[in-house]
Tab-separated table of C-alpha atoms and ligand atoms in Angstrom:
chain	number	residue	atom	x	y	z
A	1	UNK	CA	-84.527	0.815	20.474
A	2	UNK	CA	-81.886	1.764	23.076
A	3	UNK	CA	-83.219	0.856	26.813
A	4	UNK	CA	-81.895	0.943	30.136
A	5	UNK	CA	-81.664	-2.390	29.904
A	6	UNK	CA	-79.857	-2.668	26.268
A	7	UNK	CA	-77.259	0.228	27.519
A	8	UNK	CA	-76.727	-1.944	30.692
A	9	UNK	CA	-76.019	-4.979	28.245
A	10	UNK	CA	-73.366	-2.779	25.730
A	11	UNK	CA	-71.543	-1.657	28.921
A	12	UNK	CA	-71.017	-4.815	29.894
A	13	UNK	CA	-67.371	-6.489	29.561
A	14	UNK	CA	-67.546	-8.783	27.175
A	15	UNK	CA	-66.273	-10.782	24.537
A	16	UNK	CA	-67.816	-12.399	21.470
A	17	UNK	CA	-66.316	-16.018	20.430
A	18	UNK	CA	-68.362	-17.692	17.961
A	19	UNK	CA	-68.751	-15.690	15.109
A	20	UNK	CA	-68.100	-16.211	11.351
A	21	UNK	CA	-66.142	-13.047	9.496
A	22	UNK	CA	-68.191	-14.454	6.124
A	23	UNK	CA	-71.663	-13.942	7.875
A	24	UNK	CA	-70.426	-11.038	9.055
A	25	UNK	CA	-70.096	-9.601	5.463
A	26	UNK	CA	-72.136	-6.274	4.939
A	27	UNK	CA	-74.610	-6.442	2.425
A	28	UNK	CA	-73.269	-3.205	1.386
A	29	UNK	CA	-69.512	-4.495	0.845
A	30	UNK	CA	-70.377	-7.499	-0.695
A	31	UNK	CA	-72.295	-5.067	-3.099
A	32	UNK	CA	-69.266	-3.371	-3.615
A	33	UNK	CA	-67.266	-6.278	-4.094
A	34	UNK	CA	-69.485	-7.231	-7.326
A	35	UNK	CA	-69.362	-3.994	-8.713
A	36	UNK	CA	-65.225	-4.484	-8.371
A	37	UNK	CA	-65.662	-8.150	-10.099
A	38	UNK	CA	-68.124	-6.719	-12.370
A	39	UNK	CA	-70.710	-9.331	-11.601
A	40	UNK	CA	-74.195	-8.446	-11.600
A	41	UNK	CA	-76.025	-9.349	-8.528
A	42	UNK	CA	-79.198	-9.130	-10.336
A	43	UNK	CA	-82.621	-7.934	-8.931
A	44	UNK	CA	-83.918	-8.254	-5.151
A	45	UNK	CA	-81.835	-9.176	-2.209
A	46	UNK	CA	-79.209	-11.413	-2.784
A	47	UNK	CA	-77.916	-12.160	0.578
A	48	UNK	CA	-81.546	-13.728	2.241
A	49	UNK	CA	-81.354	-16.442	4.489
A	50	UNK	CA	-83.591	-18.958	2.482
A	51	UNK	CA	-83.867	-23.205	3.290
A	52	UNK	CA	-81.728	-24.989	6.148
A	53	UNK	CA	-77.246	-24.859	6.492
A	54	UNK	CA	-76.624	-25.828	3.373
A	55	UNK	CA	-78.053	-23.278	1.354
A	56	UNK	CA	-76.841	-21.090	3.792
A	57	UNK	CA	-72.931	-22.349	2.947
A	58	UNK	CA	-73.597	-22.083	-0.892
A	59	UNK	CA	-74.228	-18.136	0.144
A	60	UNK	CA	-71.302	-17.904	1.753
A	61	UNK	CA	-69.503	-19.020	-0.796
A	62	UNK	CA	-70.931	-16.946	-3.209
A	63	UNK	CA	-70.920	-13.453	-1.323
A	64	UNK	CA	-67.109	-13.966	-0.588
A	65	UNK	CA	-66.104	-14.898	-4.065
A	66	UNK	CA	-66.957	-11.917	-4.732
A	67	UNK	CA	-63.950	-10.688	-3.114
A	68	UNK	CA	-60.192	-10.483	-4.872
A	69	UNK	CA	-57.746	-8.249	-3.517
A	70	UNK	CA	-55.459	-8.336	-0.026
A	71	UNK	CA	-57.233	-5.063	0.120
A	72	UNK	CA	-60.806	-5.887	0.573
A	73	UNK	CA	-59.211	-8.359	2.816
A	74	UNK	CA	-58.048	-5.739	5.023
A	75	UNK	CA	-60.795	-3.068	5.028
A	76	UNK	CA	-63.245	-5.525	5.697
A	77	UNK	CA	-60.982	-6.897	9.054
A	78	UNK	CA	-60.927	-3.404	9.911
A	79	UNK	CA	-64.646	-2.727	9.860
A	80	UNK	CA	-65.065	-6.876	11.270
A	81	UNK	CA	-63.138	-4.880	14.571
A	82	UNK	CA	-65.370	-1.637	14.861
A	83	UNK	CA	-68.584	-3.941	14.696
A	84	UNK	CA	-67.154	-5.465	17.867
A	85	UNK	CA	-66.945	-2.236	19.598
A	86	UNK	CA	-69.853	-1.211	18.083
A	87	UNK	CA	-71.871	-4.462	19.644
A	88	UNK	CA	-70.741	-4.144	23.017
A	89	UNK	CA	-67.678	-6.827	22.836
A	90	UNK	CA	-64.293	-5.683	24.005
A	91	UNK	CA	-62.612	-9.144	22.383
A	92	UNK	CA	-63.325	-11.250	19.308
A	93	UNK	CA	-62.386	-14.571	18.533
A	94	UNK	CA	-63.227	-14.457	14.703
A	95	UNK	CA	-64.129	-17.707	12.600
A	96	UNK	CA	-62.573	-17.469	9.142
A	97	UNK	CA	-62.940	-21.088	6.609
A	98	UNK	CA	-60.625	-20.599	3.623
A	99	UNK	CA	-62.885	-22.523	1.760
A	100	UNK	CA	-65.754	-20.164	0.956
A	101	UNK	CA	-63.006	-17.593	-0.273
A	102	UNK	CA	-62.570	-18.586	-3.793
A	103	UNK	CA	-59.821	-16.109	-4.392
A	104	UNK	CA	-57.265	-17.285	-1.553
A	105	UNK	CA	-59.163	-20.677	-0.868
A	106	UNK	CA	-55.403	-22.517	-1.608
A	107	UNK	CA	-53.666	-19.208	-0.472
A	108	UNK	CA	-54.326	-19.632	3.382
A	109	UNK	CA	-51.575	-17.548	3.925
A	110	UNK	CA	-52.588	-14.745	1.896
A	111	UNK	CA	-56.169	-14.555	3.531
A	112	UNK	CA	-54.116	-14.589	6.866
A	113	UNK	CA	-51.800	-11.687	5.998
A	114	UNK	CA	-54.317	-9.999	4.213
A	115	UNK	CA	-56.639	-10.246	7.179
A	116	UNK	CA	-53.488	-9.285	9.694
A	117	UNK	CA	-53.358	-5.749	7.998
A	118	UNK	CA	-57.026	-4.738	9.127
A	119	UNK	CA	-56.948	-6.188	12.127
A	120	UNK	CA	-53.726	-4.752	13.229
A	121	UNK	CA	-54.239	-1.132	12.083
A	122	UNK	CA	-57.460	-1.642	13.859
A	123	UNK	CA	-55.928	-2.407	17.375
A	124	UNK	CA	-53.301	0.119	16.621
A	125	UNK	CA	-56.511	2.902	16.224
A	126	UNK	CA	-57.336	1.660	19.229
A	127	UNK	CA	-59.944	-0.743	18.056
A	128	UNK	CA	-60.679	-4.381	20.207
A	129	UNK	CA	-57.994	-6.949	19.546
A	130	UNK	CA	-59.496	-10.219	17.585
A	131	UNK	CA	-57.807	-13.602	17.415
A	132	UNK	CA	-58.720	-15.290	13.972
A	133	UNK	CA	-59.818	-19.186	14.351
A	134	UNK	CA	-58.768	-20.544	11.277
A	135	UNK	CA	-61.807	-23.098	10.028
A	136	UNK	CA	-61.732	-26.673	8.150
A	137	UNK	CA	-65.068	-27.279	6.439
A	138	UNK	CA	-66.957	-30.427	7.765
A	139	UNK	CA	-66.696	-32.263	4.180
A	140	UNK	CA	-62.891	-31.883	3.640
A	141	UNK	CA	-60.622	-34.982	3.943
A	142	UNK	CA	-58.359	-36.395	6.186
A	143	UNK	CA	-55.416	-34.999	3.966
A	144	UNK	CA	-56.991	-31.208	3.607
A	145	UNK	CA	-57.023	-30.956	7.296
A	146	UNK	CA	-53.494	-32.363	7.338
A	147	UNK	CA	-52.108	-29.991	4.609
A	148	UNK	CA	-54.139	-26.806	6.658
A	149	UNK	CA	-52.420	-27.934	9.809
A	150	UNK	CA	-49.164	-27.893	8.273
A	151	UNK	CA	-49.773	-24.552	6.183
A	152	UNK	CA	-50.581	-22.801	9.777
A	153	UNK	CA	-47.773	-24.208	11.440
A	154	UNK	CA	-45.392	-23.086	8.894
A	155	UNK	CA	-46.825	-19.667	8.918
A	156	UNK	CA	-46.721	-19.364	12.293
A	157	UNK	CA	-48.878	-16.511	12.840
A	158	UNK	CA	-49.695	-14.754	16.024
A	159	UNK	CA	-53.104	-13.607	14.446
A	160	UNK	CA	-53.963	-17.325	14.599
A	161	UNK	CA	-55.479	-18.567	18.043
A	162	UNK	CA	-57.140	-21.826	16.842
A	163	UNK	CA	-58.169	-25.115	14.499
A	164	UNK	CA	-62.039	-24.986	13.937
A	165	UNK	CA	-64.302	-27.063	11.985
A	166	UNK	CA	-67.394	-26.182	10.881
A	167	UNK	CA	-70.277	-27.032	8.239
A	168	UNK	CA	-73.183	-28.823	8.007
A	169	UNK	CA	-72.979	-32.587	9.618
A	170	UNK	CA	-76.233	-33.889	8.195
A	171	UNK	CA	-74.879	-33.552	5.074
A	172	UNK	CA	-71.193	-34.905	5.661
A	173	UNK	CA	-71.708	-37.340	7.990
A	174	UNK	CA	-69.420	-37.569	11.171
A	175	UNK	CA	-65.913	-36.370	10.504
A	176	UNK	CA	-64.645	-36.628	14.018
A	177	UNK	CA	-62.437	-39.599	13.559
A	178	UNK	CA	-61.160	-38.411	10.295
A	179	UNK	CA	-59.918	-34.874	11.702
A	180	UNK	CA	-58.896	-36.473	15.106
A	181	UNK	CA	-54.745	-36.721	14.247
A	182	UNK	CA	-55.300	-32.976	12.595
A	183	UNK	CA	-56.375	-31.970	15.588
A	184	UNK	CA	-54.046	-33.376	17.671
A	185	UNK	CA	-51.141	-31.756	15.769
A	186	UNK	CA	-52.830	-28.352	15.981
A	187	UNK	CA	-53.222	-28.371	19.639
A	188	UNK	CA	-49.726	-30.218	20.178
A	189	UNK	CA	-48.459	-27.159	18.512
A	190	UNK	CA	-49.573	-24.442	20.753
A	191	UNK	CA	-53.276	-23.728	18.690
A	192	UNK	CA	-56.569	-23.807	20.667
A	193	UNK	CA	-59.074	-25.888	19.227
A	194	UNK	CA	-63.326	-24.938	18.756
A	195	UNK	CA	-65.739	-27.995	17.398
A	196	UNK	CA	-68.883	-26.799	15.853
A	197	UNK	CA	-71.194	-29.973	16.905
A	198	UNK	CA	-74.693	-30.333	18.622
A	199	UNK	CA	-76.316	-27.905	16.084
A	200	UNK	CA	-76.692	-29.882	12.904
A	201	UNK	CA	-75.717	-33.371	15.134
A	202	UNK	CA	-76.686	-34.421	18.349
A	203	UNK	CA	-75.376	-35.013	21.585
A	204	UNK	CA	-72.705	-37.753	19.986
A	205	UNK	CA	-71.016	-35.539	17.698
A	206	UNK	CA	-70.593	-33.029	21.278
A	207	UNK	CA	-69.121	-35.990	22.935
A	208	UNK	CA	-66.290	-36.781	19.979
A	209	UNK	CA	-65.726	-33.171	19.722
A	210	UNK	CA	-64.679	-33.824	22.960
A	211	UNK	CA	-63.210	-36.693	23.282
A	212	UNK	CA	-61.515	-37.437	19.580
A	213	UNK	CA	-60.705	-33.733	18.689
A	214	UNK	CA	-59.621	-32.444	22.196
A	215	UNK	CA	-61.933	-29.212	21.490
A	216	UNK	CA	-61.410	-26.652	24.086
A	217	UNK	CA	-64.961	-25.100	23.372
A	218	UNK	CA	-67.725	-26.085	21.588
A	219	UNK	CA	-69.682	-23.934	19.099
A	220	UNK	CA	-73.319	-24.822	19.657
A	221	UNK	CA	-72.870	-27.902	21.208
A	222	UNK	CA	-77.028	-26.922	22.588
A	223	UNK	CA	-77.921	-30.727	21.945
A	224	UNK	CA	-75.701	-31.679	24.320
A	225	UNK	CA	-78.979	-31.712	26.585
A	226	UNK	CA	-80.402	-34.262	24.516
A	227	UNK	CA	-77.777	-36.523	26.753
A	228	UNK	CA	-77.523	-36.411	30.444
A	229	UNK	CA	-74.191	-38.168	30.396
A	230	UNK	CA	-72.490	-35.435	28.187
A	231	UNK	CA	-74.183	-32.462	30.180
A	232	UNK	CA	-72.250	-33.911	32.755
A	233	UNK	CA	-69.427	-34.544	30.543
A	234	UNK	CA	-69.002	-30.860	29.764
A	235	UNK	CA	-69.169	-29.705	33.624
A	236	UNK	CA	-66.573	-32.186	34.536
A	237	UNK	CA	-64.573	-30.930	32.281
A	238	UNK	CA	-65.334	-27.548	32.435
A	239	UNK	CA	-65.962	-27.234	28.793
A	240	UNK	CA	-67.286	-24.133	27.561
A	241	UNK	CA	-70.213	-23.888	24.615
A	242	UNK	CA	-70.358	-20.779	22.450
A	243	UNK	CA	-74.065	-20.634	22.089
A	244	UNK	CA	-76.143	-18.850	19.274
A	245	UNK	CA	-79.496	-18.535	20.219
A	246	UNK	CA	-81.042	-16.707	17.246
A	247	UNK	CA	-78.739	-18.750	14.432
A	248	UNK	CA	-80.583	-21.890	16.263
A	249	UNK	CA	-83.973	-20.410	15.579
A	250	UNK	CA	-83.495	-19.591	12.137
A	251	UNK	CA	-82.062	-22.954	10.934
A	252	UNK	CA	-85.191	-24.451	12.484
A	253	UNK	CA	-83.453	-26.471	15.647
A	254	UNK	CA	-85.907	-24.491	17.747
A	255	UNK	CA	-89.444	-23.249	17.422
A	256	UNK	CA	-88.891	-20.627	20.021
A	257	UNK	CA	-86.215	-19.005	22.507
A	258	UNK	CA	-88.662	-20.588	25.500
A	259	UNK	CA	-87.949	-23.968	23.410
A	260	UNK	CA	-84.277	-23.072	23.439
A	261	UNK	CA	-81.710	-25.238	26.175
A	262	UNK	CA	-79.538	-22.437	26.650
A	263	UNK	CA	-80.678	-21.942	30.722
A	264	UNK	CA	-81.167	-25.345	31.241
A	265	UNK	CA	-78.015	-26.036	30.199
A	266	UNK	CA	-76.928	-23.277	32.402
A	267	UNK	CA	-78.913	-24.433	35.138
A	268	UNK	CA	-77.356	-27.957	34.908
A	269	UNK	CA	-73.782	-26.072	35.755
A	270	UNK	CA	-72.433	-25.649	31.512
A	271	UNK	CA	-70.515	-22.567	30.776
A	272	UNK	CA	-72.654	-21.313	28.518
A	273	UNK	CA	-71.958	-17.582	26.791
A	274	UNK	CA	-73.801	-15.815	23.887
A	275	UNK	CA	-72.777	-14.856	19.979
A	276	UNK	CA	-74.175	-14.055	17.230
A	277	UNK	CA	-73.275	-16.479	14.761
A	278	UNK	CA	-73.697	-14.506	11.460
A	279	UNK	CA	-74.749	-11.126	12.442
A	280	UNK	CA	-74.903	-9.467	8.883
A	281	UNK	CA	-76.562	-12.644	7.180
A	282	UNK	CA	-79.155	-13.324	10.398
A	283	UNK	CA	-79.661	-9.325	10.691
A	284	UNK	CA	-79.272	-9.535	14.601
A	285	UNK	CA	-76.539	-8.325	17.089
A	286	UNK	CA	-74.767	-9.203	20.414
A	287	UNK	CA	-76.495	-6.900	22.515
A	288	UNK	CA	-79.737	-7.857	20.954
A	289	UNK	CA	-79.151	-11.905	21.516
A	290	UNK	CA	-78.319	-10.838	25.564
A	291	UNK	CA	-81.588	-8.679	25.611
A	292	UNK	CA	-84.032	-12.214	24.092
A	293	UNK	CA	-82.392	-14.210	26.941
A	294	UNK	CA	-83.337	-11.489	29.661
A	295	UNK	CA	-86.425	-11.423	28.111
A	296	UNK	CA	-87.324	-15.081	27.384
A	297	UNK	CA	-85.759	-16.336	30.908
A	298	UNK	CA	-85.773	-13.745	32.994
A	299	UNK	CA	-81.968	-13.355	33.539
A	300	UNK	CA	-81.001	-11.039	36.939
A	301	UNK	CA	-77.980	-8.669	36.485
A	302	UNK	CA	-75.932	-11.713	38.115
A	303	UNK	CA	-76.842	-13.828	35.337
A	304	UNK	CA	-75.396	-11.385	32.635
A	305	UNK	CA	-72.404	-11.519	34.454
A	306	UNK	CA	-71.962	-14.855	34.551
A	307	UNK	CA	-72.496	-14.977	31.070
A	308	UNK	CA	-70.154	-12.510	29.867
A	309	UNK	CA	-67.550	-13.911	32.551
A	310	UNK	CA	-67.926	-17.205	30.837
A	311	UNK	CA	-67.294	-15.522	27.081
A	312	UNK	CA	-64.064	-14.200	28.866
A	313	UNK	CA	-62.784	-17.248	30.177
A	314	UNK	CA	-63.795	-19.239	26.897
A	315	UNK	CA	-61.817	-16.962	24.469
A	316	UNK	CA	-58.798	-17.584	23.296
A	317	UNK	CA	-57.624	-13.797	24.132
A	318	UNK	CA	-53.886	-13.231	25.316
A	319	UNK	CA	-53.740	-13.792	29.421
A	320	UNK	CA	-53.690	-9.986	29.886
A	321	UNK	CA	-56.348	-9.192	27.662
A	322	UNK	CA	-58.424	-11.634	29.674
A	323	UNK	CA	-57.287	-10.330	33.195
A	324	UNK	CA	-57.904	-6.487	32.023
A	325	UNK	CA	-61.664	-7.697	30.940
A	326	UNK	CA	-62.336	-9.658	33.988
A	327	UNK	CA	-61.432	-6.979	36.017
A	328	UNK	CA	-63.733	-4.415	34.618
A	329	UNK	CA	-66.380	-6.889	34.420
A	330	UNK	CA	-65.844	-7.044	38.723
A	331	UNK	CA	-66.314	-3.437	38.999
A	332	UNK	CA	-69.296	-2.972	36.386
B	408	ADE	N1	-70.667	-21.527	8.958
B	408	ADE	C1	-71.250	-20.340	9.136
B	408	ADE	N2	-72.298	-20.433	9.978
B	408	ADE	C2	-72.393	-21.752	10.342
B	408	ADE	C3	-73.231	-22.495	11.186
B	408	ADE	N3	-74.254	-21.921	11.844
B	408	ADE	N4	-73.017	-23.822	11.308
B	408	ADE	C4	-72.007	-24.408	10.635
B	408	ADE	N5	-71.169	-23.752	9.844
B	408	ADE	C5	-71.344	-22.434	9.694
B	409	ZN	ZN1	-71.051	-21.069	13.693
């Protein structure tokens, strides 16, 4: 339903930073995909949100497997860029893990130039620019993360802002010390770096993110509060967390958005902003995550400022992308 308040929210300068171009799949291409591949999808939804992360992974995997060609690639970065405009963000940084992508998952690449095509003839329809964070999964080895850093150095690609990692840590244990020289070749070579970590883990895994991979924002990272020293960790070091309230409810970290840490963390000085996660998968959107925050805490107009200042500041946009968004934001 479109309110005052949810029109106030769109309008809003904004940017959206943690969100994953496989959950953000629509049921309807991934459908169109299969008929492409001639698989049969069978009866009934396929593309639920059943059990915990990891059955959540295996449906990544299978929804983009269904994809072959550099041009599904390309129409689906194309319509990845309307949904931003669409939800109210003027930026995207867009999380992309070669892994689930059967078709080009040892043809990084190829997913990269494929992905380049939609994404530029987006911007060039006028359509939000959107910097691609290129993603190891959490149970890949020391030498995987080597051979990715290498692959995106050679390519060299604009369209690539960042490392990431992300996956499920319960089930891979902690990786931080196996990623940590990966890491430090990425960012020695001009990429930003994002840690998934306090969502599956706890407030360690937010610290080592930190501290062993050099992250310059933290996806999650919301059980950070269960650890006074690495609340304080993150303001000292003005550390940014890409927070997804709704993912965190539906993967059972939370009973509740009143049970969620997201304002205290706020409260306790953390740059906190707001994504989606999986949109398509989680059937939410951006504006819609702002609007259960006003709602469960009471946010003021000020607060939703903050926020979406603090998505601004923690993208990895170009410097005059940034300084155009910032400026609207001061006159909204
Ligand atoms: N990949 C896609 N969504 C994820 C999440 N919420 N946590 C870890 N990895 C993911
Ligand atoms: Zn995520």
């Amino acid at each position: 339903m479109v309110t005052e308040m949810s029109e106030r929210i769109r309008q809003l300068p904004k940017a959206e930073v943690h969100i994953h171009l496989e959950g953000s799949i629509p049921p309807a291409t991934a459908r169109q995909w299969a008929a492409e591949a001639g698989v049969d999808l069978g009866h009934g939804n396929p593309f639920v949100v059943t059990g915990g992360l990891s059955e959540f992974l295996q449906l990544l995997d299978r929804i983009c497997s269904l994809a072959r060609t550099p041009e599904q690639l390309a129409d689906l970065a194309y319509g990845f860029s309307r949904h931003v405009v669409d939800s109210g963000a003027h930026y995207a940084d867009v999380i992309v893990n070669p892994t689930h992508w059967g078709a080009w998952r040892h043809d990084v690449p190829g997913l990269v130039t494929g992905l380049d095509a939609g994404f530029g003839r987006a911007e060039s329809d006028g359509l939000p620019p959107v910097g691609v964070c290129v993603s190891l999964l959490r149970s890949q080895t020391a030498s995987e993360a080597s051979d990715l850093v290498d692959t995106l150095i050679e390519l060299g690609s604009p369209r690539v802002v960042a490392l990431s990692v992300d996956g499920n840590e319960v089930a891979s244990g902690s990786t931080y010390e196996r990623f940590a020289d990966a890491f430090q070749r990425a960012g020695a070579a001009g990429l930003r770096r994002t840690v998934h970590a306090g969502e599956s883990s706890g407030a360690e895994a937010v610290r080592k993110a930190v501290e062993l991979l050099g992250a310059d924002r933290i996806d999650h990272g919301v059980r950070a509060i269960e650890d006074e020293a690495v609340v304080a960790l993150l303001v000292e070091r003005g550390i940014p967390l890409a927070v997804c309230p709704s993912s965190n409810l539906t993967l059972g970290l939370y009973r509740t958005l009143a049970e969620h840490p997201i304002d205290a963390l706020r409260r306790r000085g953390v740059a906190v902003c707001v994504n989606t996660d999986d949109p398509a998968l989680l059937e939410i959107d951006l504006v819609g995550e702002y609007q259960r925050c006003v709602e469960a805490f009471g946010w003021s107009d000020d607060d939703l400022r903050d926020v979406a200042r603090v998505s601004i500041d923690a993208s990895f946009a170009p410097d005059d992308v940034k300084r155009t968004l910032v400026t609207s934001l001061e006159r909204s």
